[in-house]
Short mmCIF file of C-alpha atoms and ligand atoms in Angstrom, two decimals:
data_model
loop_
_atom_site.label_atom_id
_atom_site.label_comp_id
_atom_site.label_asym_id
_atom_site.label_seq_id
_atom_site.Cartn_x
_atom_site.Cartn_y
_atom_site.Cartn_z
CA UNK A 1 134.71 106.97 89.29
CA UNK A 2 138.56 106.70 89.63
CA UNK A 3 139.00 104.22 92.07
CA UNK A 4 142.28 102.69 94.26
CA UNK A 5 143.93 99.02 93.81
CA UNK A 6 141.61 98.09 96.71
CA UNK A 7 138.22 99.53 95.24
CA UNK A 8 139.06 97.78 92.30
CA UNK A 9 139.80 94.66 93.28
CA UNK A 10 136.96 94.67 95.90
CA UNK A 11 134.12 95.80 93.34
CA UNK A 12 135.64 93.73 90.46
CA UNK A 13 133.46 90.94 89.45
CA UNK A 14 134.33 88.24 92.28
CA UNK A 15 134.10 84.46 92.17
CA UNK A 16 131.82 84.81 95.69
CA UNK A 17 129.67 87.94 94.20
CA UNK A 18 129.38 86.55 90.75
CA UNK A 19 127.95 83.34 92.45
CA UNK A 20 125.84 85.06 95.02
CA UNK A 21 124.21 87.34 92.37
CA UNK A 22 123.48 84.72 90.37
CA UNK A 23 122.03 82.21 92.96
CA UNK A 24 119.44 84.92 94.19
CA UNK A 25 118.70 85.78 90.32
CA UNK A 26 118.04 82.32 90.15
CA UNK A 27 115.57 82.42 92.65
CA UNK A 28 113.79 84.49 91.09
CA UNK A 29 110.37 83.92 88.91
CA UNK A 30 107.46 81.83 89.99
CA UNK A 31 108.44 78.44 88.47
CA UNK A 32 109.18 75.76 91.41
CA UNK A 33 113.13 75.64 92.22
CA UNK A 34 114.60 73.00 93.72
CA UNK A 35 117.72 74.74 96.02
CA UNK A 36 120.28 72.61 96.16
CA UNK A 37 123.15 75.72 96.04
CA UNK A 38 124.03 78.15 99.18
CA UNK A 39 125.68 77.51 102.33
CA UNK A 40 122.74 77.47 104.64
CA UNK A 41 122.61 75.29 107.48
CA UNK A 42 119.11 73.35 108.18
CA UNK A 43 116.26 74.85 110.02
CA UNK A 44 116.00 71.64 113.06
CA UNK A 45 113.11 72.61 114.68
CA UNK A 46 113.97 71.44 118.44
CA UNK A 47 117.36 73.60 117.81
CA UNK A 48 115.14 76.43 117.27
CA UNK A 49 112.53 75.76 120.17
CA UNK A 50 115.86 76.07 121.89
CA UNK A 51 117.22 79.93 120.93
CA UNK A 52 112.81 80.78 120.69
CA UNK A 53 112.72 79.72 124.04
CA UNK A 54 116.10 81.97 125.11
CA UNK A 55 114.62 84.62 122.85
CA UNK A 56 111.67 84.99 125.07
CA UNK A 57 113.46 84.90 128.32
CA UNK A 58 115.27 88.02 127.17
CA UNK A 59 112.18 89.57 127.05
CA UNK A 60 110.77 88.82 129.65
CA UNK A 61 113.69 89.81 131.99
CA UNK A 62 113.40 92.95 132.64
CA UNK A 63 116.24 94.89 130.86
CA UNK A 64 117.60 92.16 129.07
CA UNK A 65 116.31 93.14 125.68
CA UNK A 66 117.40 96.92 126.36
CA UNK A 67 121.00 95.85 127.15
CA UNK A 68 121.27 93.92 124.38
CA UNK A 69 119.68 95.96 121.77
CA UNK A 70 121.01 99.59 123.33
CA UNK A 71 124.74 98.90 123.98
CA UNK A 72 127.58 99.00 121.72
CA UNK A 73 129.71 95.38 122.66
CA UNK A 74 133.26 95.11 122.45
CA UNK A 75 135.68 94.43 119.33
CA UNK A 76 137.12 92.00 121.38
CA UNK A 77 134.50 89.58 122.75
CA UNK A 78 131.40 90.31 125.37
CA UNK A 79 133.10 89.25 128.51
CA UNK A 80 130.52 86.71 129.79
CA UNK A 81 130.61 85.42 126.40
CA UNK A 82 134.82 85.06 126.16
CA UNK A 83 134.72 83.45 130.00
CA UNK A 84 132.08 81.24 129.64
CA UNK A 85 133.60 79.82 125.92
CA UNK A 86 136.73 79.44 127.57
CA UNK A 87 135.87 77.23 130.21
CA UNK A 88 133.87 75.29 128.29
CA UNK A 89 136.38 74.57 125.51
CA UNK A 90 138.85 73.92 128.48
CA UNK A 91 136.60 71.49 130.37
CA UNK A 92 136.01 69.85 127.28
CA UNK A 93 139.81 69.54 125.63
CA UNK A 94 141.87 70.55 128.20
CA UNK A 95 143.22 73.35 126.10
CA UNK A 96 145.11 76.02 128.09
CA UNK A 97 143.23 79.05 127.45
CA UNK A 98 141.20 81.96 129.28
CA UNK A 99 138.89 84.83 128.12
CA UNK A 100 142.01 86.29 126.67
CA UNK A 101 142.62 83.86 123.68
CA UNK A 102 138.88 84.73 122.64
CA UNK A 103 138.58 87.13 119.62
CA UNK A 104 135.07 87.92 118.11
CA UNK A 105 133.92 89.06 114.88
CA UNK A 106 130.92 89.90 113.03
CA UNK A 107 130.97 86.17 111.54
CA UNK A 108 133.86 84.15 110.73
CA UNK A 109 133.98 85.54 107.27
CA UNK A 110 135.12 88.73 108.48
CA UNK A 111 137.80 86.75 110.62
CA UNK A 112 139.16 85.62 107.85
CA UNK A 113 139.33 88.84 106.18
CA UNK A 114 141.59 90.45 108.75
CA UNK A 115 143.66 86.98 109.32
CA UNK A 116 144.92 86.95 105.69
CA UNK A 117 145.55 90.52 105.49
CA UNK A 118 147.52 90.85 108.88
CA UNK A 119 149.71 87.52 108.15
CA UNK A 120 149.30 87.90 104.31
CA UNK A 121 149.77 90.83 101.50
CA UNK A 122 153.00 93.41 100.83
CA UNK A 123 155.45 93.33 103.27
CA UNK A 124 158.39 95.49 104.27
CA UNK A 125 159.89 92.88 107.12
CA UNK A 126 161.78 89.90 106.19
CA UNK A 127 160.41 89.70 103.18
CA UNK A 128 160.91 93.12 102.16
CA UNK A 129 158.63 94.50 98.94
CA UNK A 130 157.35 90.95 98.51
CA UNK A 131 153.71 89.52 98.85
CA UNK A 132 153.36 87.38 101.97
CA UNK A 133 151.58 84.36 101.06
CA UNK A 134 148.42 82.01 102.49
CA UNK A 135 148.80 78.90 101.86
CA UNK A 136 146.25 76.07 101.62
CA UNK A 137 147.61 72.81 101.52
CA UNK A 138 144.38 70.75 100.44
CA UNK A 139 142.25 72.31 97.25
CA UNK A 140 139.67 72.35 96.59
CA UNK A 141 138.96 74.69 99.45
CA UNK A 142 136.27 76.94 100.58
CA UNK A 143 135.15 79.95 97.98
CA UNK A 144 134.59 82.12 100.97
CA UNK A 145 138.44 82.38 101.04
CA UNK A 146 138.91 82.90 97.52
CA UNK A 147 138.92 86.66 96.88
CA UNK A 148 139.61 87.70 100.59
CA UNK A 149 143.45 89.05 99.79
CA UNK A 150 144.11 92.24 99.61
CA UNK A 151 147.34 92.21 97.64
CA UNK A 152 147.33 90.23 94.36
CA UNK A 153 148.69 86.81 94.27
CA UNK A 154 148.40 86.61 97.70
CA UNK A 155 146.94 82.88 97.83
CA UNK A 156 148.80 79.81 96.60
CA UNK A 157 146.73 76.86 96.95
CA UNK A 158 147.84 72.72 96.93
CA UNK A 159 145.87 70.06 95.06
CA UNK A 160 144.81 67.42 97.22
CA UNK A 161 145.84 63.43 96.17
CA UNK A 162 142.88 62.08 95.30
CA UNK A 163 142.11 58.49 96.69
CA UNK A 164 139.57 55.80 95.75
CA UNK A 165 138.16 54.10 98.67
CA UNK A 166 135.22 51.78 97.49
CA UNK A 167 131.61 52.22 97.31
CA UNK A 168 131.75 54.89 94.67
CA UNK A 169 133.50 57.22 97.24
CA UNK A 170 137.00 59.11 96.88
CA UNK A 171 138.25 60.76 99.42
CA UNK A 172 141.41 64.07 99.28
CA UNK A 173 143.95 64.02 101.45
CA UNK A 174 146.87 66.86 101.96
CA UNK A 175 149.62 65.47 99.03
CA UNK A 176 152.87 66.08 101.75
CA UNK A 177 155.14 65.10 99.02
CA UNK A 178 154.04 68.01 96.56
CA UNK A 179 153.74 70.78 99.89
CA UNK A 180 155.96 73.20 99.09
CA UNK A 181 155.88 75.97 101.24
CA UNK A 182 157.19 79.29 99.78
CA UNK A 183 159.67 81.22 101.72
CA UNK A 184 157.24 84.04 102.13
CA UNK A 185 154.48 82.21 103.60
CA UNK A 186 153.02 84.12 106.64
CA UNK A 187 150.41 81.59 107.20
CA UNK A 188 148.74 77.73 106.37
CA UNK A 189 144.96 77.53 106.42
CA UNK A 190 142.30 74.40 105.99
CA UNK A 191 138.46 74.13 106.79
CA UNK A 192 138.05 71.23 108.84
CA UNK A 193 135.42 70.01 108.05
CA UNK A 194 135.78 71.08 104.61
CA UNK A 195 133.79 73.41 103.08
CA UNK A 196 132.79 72.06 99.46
CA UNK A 197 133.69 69.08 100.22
CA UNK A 198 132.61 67.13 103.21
CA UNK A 199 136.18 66.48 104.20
CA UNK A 200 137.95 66.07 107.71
CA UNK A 201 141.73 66.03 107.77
CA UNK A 202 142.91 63.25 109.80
CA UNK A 203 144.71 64.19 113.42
CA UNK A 204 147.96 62.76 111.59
CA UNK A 205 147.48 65.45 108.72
CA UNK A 206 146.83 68.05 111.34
CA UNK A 207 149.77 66.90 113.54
CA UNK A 208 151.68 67.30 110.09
CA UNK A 209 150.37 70.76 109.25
CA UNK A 210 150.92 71.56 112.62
CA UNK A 211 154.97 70.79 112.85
CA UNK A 212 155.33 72.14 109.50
CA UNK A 213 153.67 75.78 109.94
CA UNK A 214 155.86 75.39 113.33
CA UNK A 215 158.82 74.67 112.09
CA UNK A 216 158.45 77.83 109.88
CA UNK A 217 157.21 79.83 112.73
CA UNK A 218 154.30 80.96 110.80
CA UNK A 219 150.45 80.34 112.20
CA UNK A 220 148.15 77.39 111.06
CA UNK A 221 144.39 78.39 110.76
CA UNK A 222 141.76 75.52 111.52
CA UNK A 223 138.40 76.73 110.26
CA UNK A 224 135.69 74.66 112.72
CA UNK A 225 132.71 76.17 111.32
CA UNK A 226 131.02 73.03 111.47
CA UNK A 227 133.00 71.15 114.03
CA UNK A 228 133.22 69.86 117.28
CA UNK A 229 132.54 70.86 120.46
CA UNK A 230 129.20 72.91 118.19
CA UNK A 231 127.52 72.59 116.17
CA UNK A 232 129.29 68.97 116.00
CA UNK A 233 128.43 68.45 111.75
CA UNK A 234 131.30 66.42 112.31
CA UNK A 235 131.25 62.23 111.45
CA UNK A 236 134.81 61.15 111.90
CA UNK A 237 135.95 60.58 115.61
CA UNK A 238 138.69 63.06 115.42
CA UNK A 239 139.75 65.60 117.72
CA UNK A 240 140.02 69.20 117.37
CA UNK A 241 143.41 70.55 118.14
CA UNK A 242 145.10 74.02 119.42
CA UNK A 243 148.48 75.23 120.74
CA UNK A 244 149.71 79.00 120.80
CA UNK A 245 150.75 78.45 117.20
CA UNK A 246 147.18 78.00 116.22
CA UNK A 247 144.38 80.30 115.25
CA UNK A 248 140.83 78.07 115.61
CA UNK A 249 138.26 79.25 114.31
CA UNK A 250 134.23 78.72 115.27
CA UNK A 251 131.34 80.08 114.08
CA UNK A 252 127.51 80.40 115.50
CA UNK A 253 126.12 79.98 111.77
CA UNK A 254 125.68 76.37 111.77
CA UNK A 255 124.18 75.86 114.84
CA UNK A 256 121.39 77.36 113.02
CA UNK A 257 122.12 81.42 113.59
CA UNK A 258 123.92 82.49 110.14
CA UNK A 259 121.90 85.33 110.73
CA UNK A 260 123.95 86.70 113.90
CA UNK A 261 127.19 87.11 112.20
CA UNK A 262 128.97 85.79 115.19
CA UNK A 263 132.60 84.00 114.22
CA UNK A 264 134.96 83.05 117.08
CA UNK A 265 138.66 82.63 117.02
CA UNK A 266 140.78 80.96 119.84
CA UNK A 267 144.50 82.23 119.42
CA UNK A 268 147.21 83.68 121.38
CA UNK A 269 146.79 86.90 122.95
CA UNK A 270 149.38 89.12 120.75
CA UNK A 271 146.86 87.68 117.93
CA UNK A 272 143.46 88.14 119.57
CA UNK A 273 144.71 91.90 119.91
CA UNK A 274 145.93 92.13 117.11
CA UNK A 275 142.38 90.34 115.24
CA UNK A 276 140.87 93.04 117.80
CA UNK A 277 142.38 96.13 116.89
CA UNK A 278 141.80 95.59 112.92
CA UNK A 279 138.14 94.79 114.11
CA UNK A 280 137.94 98.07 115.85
CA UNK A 281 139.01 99.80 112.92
CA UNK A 282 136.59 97.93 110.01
CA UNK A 283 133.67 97.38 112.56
CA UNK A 284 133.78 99.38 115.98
CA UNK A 285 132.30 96.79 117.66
CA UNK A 286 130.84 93.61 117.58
CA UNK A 287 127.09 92.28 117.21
CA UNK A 288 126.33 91.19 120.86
CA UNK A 289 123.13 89.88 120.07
CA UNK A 290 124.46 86.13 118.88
CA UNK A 291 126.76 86.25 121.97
CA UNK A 292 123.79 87.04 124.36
CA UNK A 293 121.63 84.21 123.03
CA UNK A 294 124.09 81.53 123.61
CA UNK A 295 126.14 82.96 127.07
CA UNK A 296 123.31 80.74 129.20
CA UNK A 297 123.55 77.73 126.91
CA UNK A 298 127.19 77.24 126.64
CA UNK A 299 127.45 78.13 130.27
CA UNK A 300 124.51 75.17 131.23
CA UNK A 301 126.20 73.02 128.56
CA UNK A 302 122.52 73.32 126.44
CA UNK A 303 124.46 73.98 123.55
CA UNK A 304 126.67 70.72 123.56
CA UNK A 305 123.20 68.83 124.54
CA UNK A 306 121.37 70.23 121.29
CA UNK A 307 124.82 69.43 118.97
CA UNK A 308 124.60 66.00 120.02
CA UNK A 309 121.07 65.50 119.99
CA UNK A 310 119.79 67.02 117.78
CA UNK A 311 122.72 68.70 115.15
CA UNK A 312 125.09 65.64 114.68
CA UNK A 313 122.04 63.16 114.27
CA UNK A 314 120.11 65.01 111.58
CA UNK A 315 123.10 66.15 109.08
CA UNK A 316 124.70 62.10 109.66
CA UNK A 317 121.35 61.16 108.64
CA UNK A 318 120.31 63.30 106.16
CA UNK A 319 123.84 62.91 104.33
CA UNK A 320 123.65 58.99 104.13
CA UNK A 321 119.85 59.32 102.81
CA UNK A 322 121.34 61.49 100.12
CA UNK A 323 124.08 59.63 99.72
CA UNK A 324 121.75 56.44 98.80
CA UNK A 325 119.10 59.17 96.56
CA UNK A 326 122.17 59.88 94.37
CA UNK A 327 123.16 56.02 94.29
CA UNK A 328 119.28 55.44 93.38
CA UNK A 329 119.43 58.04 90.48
CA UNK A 330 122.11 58.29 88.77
CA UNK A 331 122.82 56.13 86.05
CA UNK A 332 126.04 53.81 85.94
CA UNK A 333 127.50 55.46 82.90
CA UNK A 334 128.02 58.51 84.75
CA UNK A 335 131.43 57.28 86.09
CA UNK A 336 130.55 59.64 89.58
CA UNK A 337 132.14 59.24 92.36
CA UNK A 338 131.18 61.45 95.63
CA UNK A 339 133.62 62.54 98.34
CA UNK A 340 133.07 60.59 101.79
CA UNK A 341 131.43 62.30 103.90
CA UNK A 342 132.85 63.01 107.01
CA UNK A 343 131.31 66.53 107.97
CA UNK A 344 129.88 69.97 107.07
CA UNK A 345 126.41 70.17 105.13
CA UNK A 346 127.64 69.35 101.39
CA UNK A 347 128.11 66.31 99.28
CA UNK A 348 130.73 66.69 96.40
CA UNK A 349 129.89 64.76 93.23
CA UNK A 350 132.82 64.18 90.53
CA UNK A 351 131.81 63.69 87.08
CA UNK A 352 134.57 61.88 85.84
CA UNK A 353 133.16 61.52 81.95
CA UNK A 354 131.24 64.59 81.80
CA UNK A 355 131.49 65.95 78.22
CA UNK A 356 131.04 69.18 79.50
CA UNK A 357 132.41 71.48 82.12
CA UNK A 358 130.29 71.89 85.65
CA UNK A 359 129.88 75.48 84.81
CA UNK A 360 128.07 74.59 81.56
CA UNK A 361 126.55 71.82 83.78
CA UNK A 362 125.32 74.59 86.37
CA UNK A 363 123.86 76.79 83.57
CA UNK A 364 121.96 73.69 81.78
CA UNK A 365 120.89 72.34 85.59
CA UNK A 366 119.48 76.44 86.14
CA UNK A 367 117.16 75.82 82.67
CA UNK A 368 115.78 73.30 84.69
CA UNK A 369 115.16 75.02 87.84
CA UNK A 370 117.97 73.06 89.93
CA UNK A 371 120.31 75.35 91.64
CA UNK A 372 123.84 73.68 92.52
CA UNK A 373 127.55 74.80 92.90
CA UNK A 374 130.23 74.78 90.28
CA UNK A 375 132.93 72.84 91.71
CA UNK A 376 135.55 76.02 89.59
CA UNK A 377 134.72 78.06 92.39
CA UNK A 378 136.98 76.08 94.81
CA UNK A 379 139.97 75.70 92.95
CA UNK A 380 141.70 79.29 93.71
CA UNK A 381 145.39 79.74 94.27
CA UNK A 382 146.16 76.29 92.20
CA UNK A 383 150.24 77.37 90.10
CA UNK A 384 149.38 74.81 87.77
CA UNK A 385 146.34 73.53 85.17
CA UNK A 386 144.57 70.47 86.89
CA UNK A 387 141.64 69.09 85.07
CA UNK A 388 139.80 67.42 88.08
CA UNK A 389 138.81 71.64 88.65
CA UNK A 390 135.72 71.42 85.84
CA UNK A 391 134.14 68.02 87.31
CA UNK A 392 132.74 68.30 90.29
CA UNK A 393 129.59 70.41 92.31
CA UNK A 394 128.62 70.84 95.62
CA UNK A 395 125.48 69.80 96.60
CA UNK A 396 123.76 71.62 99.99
CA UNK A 397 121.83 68.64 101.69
CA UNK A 398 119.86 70.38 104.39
CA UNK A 399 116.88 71.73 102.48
CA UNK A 400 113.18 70.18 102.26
CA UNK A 401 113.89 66.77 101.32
CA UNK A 402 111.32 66.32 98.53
CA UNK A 403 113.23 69.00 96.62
CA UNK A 404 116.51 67.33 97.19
CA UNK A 405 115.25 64.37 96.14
CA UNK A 406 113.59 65.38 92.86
CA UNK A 407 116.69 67.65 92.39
CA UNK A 408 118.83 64.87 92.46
CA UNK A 409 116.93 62.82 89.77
CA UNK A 410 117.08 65.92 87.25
CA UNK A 411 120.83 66.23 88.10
CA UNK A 412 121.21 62.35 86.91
CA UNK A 413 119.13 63.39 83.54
CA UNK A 414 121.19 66.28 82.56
CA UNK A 415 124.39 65.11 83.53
CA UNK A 416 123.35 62.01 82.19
CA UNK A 417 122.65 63.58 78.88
CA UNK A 418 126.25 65.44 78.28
CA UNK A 419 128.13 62.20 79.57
CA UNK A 420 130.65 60.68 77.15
N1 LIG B 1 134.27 79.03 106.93
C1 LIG B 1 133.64 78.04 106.29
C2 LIG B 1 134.37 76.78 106.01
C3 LIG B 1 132.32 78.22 105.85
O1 LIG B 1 131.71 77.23 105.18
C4 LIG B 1 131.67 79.44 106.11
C5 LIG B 1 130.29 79.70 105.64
O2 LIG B 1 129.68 78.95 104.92
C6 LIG B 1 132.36 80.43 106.80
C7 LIG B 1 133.66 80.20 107.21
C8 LIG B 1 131.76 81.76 107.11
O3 LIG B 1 130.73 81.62 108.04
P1 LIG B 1 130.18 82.80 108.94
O4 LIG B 1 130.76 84.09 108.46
O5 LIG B 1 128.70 82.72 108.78
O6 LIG B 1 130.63 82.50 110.36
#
């Protein structure tokens, strides 16, 4: 099968497939595994009394279900859905925005998809012939990103500066001095919080980002997948931030509805239409089923009550509990250190004396039925070697605890075991 640049580099062997393949191959077998890899959120009971409750209201109204089920939905945004987000998010931060900064996809993965390749890839503007670039200011960064450009090259990513701050916590923060950004930049992008690693860029680092993507009159994405004002996986009192030169981005998955591939972005209108028409193109339309369930609850403000209440409480607890299992476990010698957690459903665990790399640490922690992340995975985009890239793993907390638990002592043996 002869296939284009595009067929190859979308069928090649990807970071994101490689890993995905080999988490469900994993699963497989009858042997207990302890699940400790993936990206899904936690199933909170009340939160799901919540959209079961909705659920059944659709079908009880008479129509509801039909509507929903029979009719294609825009490639923009369902209308009810774009108006009632909008006055919410303007109630609640003031922003200056209507229905018409309100772009939908089938999840925010696909958002990101068409945001790189419309402000990223070959060029024939400015920079005539060249390959626009992303640019990520604060590795590591989310492997969801990683293999998303369309155009070789297309990603350049920053290491983060590293800094110690007690307790056996470090914590990254965006290295200004070292942020170069190329003349062919077309756009900056950060997960806030961070997906692997529990991070939450200050408001002064955000400020920063902000001026400098400005300055270059380029866009700045802000990935809020798990941020405020839902599902509110969010620790640090910060504040979420837009302006036209902004594209936010939100997502139902964490709330607890991965499964309704609904991602949101709040952006100027020339880039909602443009987000829109690309959609059209690669989707037709939109899943309105994830927009239907939540219209009521964001309009009665259920879905801030249920982020507070329930959301927020159970991930702040649930990551210091872990926090204190890993403490409990692992043995001294281990020279670990685990990123602060300030948001998102991960912890990050360094290694710094690990004799071996976390890939080979993954593979030996599979033999033993314990299913984690590399931390390589993260590290895309990087122009130079950096050897922090083989020491560290990303730990989902939201599972059954007893298999966290247990999976956390077996990580201290067999880490313990190839530590210098
Ligand atoms: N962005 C971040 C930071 C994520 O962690 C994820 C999923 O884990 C996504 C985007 C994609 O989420 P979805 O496509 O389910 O909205």
């Amino acid at each position: 099968m002869e296939l284009s640049d595009f067929g190859k580099k979308f069928t090649e062997r990807s970071g994101i497939l490689e890993l995905m393949d080999d988490l469900s191959q994993a699963l497989q077998g009858s042997e207990k595994k302890y699940m400790l890899g993936g990206g899904n959120p936690a199933h909170i009971p009340e939160v799901e009394g919540v959209f079961r409750k909705r659920m059944e209201e659709i079908l009880h109204t008479p129509g509801a279900l039909e509507a929903m089920l029979g009719n294609y939905d825009s490639a923009t945004a369902n209308a009810s859905f774009a108006e009632a987000l909008a006055s919410l998010l303007k109630d609640q931060f003031g922003w200056p925005i209507g229905p018409e900064n309100i772009a939908v996809t089938n999840g925010s993965q696909t958002a990101f998809f068409l945001l790189f390749n419309i402000f990223g890839g070959r060029t024939g503007g400015k920079v005539r012939g060249k390959v626009r670039k992303i640019v990520f200011p604060l590795c590591p960064e989310y492997i969801g990103y990683a293999d998303q450009g369309i155009d070789p090259d297309q990603f350049v990513c920053f290491p983060s500066r590293i800094e110690e701050v007690g307790n056996g916590l470090f914590k990254y923060r965006v290295d200004f001095s070292r942020l170069e950004i190329p003349d062919d930049a077309g756009a900056l992008c950060v997960s806030r919080p961070t997906n692997p690693t529990g991070n939450v860029l200050t408001d002064g680092e955000v400020r920063e980002l902000v001026r400098i993507a400005s300055q270059r009159g380029i866009p700045l994405f802000l990935d809020n997948a798990y941020g405020l004002p839902f599902p509110r996986i969010i620790f640090e009192d910060v504040h979420p931030y837009w302006d036209e030169n902004v594209v936010f981005s939100m997502s139902l998955s964490k709330l607890g509805l991965p499964s309704v591939r609904t991602g949101i972005l709040i952006a100027r209108k020339e880039i909602v239409r443009a987000v829109s028409a690309a959609n059209a193109i690669a989707n037709l339309a939109n899943g309105g089923i994830g927009q239907i369930l939540v219209t009521p609850l964001i309009r009665n403000g259920e879905i801030l009550r249920i982020s507070e209440e329930y959301i927020y409480p159970f991930y702040k607890r649930r990551s210091s509990q872990t926090i204190q299992w890993i403490h409990e476990a692992f043995p001294r010698h281990l020279e670990y250190r685990i990123h602060k957690s300030e948001g998102a459903i991960f912890l990050w665990i360094w290694f710094k004396n690990l004799r071996i790399t976390t890939k080979e640490l993954y593979e030996k922690l599979k033999q033993r039925h314990v299913i984690v992340v590399p931390g390589e995975y993260f590290f895309f985009g990087l122009q130079e070697p950096w050897e922090h890239r083989t020491q560290c793993i990303r730990l989902n907390y939201s599972g059954p605890v007893d298999d966290l638990k247990r999976g956390i002592e077996i990580i201290a043996e067999v880490a313990g075991a190839h530590t210098r």
